[in-house]
Rosetta silent file (secondary structure, phi, psi, omega in degrees, C-alpha in Angstrom):
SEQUENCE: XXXXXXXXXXXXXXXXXXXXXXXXXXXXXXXXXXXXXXXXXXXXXXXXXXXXXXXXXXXXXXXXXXXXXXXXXXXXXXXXXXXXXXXXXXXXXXXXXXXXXXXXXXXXXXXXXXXXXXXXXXXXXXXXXXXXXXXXXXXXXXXXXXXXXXXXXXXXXXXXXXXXXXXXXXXXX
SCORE:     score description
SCORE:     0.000 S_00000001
   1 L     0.000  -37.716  175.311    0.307   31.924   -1.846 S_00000001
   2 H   -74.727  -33.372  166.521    1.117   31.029    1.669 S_00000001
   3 H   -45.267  -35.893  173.406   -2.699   30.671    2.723 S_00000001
   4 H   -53.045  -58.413  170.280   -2.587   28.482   -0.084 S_00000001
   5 H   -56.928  -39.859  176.207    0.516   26.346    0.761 S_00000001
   6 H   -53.449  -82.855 -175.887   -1.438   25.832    4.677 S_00000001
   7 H   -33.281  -70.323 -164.953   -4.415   24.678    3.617 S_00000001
   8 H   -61.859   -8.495  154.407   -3.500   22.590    0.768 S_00000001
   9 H   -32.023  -74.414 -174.194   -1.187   21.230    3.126 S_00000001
  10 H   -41.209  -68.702 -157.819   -3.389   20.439    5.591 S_00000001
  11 H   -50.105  -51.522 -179.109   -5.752   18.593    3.183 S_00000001
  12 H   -74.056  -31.349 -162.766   -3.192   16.225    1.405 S_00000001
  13 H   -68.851  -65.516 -170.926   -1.518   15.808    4.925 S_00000001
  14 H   -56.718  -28.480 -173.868   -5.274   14.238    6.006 S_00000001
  15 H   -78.951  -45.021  179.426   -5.992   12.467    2.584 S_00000001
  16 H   -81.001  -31.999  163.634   -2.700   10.705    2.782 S_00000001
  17 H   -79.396    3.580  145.024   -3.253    9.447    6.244 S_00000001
  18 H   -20.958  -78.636 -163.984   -6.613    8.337    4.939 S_00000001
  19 H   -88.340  -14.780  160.379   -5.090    6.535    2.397 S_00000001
  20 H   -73.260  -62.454 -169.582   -2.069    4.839    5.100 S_00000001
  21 H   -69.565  -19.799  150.485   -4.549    3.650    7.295 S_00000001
  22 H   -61.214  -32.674  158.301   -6.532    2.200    4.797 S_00000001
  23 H   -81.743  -41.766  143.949   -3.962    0.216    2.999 S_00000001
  24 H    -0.903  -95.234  155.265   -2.907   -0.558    6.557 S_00000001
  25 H   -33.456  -60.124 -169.336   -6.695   -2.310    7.362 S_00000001
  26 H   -54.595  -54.283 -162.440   -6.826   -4.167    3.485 S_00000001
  27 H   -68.381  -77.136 -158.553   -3.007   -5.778    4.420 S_00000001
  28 H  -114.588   38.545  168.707   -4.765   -7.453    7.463 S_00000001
  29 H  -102.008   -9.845 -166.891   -8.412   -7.635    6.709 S_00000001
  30 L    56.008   67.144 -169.887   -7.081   -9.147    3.287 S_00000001
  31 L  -138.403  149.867  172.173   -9.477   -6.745    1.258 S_00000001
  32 L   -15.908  133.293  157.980   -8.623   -4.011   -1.945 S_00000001
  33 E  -103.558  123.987  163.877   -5.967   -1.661   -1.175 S_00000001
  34 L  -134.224   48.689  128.291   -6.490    1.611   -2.873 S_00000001
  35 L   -92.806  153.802 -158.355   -3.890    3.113   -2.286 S_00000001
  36 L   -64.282  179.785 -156.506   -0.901    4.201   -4.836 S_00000001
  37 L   -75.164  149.621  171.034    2.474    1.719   -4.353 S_00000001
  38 H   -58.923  -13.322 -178.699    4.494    3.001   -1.317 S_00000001
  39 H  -102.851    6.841  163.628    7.249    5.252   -2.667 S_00000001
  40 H   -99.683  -53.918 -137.253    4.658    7.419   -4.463 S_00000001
  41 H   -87.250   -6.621  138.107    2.901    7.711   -1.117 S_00000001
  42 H   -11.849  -72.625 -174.487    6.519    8.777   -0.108 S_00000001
  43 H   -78.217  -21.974 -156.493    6.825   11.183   -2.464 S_00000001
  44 H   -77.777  -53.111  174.439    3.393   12.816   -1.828 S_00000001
  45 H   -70.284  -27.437  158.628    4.229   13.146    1.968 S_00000001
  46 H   -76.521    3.303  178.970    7.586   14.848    1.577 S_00000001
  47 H   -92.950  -45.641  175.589    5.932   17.190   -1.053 S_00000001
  48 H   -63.362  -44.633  166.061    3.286   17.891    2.125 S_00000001
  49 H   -32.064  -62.117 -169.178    5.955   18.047    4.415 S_00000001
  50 H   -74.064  -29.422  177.219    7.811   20.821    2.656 S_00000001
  51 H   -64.447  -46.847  179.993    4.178   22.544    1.836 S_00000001
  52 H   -78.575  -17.346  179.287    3.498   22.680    5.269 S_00000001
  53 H   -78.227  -10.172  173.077    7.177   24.099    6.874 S_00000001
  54 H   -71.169  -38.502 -177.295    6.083   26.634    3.687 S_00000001
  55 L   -87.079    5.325  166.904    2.858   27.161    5.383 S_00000001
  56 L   -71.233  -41.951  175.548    4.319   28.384    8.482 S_00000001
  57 L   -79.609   33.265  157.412    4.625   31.802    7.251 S_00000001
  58 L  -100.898  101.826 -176.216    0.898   32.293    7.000 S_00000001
  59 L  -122.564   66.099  175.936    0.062   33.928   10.770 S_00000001
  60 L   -91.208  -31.910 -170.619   -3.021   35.026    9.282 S_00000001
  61 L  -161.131  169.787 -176.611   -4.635   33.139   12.064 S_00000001
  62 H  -101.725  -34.055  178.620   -4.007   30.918   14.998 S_00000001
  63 H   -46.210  -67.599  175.046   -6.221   28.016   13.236 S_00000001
  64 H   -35.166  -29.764  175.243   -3.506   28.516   10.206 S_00000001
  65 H  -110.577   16.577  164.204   -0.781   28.136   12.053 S_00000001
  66 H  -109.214   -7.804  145.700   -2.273   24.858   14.001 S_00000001
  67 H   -84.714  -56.186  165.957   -2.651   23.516   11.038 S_00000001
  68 H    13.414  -78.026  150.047    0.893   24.254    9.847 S_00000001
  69 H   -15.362  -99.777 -176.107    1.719   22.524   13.102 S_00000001
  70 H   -30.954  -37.505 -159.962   -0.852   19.347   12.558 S_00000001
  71 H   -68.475  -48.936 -157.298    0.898   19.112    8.645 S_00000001
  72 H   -79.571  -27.805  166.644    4.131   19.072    9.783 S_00000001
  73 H   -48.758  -44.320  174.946    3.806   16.591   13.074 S_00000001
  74 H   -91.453  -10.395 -168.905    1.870   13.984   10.680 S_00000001
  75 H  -101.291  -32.543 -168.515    3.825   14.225    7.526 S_00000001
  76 L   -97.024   63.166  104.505    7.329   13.798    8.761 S_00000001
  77 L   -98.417    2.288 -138.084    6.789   10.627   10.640 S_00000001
  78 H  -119.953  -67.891 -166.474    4.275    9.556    7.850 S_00000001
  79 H   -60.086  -57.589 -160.072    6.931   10.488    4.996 S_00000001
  80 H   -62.140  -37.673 -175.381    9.830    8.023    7.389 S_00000001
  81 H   -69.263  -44.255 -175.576    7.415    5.355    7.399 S_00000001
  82 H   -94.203   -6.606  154.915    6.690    4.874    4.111 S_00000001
  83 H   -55.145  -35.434  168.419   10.256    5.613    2.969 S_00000001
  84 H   -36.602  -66.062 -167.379   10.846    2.415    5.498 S_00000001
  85 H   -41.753  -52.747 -170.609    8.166    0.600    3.116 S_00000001
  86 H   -54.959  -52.991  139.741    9.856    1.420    0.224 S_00000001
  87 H   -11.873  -58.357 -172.623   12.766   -0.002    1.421 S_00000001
  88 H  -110.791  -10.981  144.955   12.014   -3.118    2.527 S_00000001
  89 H   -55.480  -43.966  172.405    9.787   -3.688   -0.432 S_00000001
  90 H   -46.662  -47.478 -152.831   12.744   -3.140   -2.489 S_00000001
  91 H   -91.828  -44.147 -177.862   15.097   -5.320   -0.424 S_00000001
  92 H  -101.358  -22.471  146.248   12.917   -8.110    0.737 S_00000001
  93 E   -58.006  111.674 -168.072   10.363   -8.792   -1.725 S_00000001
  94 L   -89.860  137.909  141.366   11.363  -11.479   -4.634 S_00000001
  95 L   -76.621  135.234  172.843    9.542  -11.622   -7.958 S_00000001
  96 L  -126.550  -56.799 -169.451    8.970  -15.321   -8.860 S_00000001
  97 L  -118.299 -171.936  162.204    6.189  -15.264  -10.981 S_00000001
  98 L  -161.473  133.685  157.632    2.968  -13.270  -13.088 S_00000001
  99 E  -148.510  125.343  164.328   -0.165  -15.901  -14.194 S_00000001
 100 E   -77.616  177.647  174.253   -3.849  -14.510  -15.939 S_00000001
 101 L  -100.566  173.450 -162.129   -6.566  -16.483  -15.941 S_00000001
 102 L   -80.958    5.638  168.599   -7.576  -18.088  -18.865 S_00000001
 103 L  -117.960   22.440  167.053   -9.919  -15.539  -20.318 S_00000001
 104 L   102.713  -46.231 -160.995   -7.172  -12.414  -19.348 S_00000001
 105 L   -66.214  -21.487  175.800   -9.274  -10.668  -16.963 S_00000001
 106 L  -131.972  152.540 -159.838   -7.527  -11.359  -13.963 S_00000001
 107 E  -121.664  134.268  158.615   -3.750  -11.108  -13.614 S_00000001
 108 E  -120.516  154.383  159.362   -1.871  -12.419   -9.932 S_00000001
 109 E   -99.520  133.990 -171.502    1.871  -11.545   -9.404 S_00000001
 110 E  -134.267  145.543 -161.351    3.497  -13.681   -7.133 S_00000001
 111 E  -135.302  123.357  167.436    6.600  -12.717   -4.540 S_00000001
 112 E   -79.599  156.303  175.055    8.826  -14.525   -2.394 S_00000001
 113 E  -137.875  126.000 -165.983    9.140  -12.319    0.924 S_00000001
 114 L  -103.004  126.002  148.040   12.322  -12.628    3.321 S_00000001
 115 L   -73.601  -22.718  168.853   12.125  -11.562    6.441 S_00000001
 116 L   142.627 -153.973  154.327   15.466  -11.724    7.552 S_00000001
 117 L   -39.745  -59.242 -172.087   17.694  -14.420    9.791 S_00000001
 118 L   -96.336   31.196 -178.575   14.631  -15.234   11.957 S_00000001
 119 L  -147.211  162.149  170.022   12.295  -15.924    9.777 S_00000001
 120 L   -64.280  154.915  172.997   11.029  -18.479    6.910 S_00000001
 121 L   -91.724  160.776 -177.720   10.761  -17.269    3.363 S_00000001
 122 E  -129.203  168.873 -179.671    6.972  -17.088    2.445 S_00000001
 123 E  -126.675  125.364 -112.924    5.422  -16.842   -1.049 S_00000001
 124 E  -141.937   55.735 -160.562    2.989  -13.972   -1.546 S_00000001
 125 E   -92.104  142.275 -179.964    0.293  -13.714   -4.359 S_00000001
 126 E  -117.225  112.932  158.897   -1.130  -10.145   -5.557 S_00000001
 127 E   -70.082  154.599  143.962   -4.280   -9.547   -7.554 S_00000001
 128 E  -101.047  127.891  165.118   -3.876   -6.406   -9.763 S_00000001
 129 L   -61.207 -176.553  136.721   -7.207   -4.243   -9.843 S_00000001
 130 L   -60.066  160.759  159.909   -7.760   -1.133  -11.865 S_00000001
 131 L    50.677 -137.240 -178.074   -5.804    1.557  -11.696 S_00000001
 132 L   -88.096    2.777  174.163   -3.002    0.848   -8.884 S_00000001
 133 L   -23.985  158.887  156.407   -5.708   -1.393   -6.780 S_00000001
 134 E  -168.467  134.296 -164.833   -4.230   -4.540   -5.223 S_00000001
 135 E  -130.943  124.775 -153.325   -5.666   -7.360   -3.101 S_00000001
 136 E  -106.995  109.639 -169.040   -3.067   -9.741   -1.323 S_00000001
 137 E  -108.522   -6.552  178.141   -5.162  -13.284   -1.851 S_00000001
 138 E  -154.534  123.421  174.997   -2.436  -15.754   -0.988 S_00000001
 139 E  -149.107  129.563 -167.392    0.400  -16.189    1.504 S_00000001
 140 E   -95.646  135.922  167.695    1.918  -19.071    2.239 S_00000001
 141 E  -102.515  145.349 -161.402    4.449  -19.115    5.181 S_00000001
 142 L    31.122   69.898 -170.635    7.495  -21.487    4.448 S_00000001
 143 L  -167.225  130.383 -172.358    7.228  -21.990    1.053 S_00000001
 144 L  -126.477   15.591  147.823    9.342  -20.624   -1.637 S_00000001
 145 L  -117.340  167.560  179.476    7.517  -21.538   -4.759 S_00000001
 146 L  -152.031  112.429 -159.688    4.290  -21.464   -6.322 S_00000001
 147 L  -114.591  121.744 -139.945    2.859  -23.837   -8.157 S_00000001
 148 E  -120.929  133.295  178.908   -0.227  -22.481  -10.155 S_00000001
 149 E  -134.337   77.602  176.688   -3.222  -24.054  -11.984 S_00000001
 150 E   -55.489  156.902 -163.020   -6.396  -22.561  -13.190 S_00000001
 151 L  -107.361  -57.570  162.231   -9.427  -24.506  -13.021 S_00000001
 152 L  -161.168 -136.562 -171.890  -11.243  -22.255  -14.715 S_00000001
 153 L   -72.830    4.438  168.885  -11.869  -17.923  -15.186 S_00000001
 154 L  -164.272   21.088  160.804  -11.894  -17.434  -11.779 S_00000001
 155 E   -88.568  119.719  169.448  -11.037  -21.031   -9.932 S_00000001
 156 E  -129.630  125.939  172.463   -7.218  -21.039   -9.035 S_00000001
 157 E   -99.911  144.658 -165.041   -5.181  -23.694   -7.377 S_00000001
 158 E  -132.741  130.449  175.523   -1.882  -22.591   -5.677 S_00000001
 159 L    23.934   55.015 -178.003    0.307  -25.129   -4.101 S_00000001
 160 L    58.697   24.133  162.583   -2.775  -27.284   -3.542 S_00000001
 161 E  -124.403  102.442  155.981   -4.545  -24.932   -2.293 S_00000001
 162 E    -8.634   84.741  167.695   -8.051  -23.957   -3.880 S_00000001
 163 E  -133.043  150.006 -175.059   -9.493  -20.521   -4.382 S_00000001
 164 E   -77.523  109.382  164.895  -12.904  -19.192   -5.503 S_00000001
 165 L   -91.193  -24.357  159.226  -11.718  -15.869   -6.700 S_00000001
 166 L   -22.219  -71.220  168.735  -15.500  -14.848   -7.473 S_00000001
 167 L   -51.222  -16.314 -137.666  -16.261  -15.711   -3.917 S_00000001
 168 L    35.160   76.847  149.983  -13.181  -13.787   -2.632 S_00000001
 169 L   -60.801  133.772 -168.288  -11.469  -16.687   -1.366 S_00000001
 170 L  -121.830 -175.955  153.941   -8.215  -15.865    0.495 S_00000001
 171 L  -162.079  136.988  170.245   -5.342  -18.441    2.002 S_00000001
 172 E  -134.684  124.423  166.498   -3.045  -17.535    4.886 S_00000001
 173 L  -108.290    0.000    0.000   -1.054  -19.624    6.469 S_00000001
């Protein structure tokens, strides 16, 4: 069982930093994120965490206990970070809005996002994908509405601004 606990350790500890640095790149390449919502990727790394301080008592090998090591070095800074996320998703992130397009198929959620004292509020639109997918297609900086029109199943205008969602059409401002 402890050879078990290393390894599978190991494995999730590399699959979840996989899956950080990839939602990481999609937030500023503006492209799919496929990774799960941050407080599951939370829970997964303090479940790795504890698998790997489990996986110390496997001295079966010195590779076994360098992963042990590697698990535990990447998951508990890993695990603090995205408990951060979670956090300041809760706390700074607004809901204002949800609009489909007119034949259903595509759904955006839209979020005011506060940065604090020293910053403007901005408004924030999210496609939803399959499964937990998400693609961040519009963000406005100083602007705390969103005023939403389709054109047609996959033309949308947002606060006068035009996008091709077909095309992948983005806005950043």
């Amino acid at each position: 069982m402890k050879r078990k606990h290393n390894l599978w350790s190991f494995l999730l500890c590399l699959l979840l930093t996989a899956l950080s640095l990839q939602a990481l790149y999609a937030s500023y390449a503006a492209s799919w994120s496929i990774a799960p919502s941050t407080s599951v990727l939370w829970l997964l790394t303090a479940i790795t965490f504890f698998m790997g301080v489990s996986g110390f008592r496997d001295k079966s090998s010195r590779g076994a206990r360098w992963r042990s090591w590697l698990t535990v070095l990447i998951a508990f800074p890993l695990s603090a970070i995205f408990l951060l996320g979670t956090i300041v998703n809760a706390s700074a992130r607004e809901y204002i809005s949800t609009t489909q397009s007119p034949d259903s198929k595509t759904t955006i959620d839209f979020y005011t996002i506060n940065g604090g004292a020293t910053t403007s509020i901005a408004v924030v639109g999210i496609v939803n994908g399959p499964l937990w997918f998400k693609k961040a297609i519009y963000y406005d900086y100083r602007m705390d509405k969103a005023d939403v029109a389709w054109m047609n199943n996959h033309t949308i205008t947002i606060n006068d601004h035009m996008l091709n969602l077909d095309k992948g059409e983005t806005f950043s401002d």
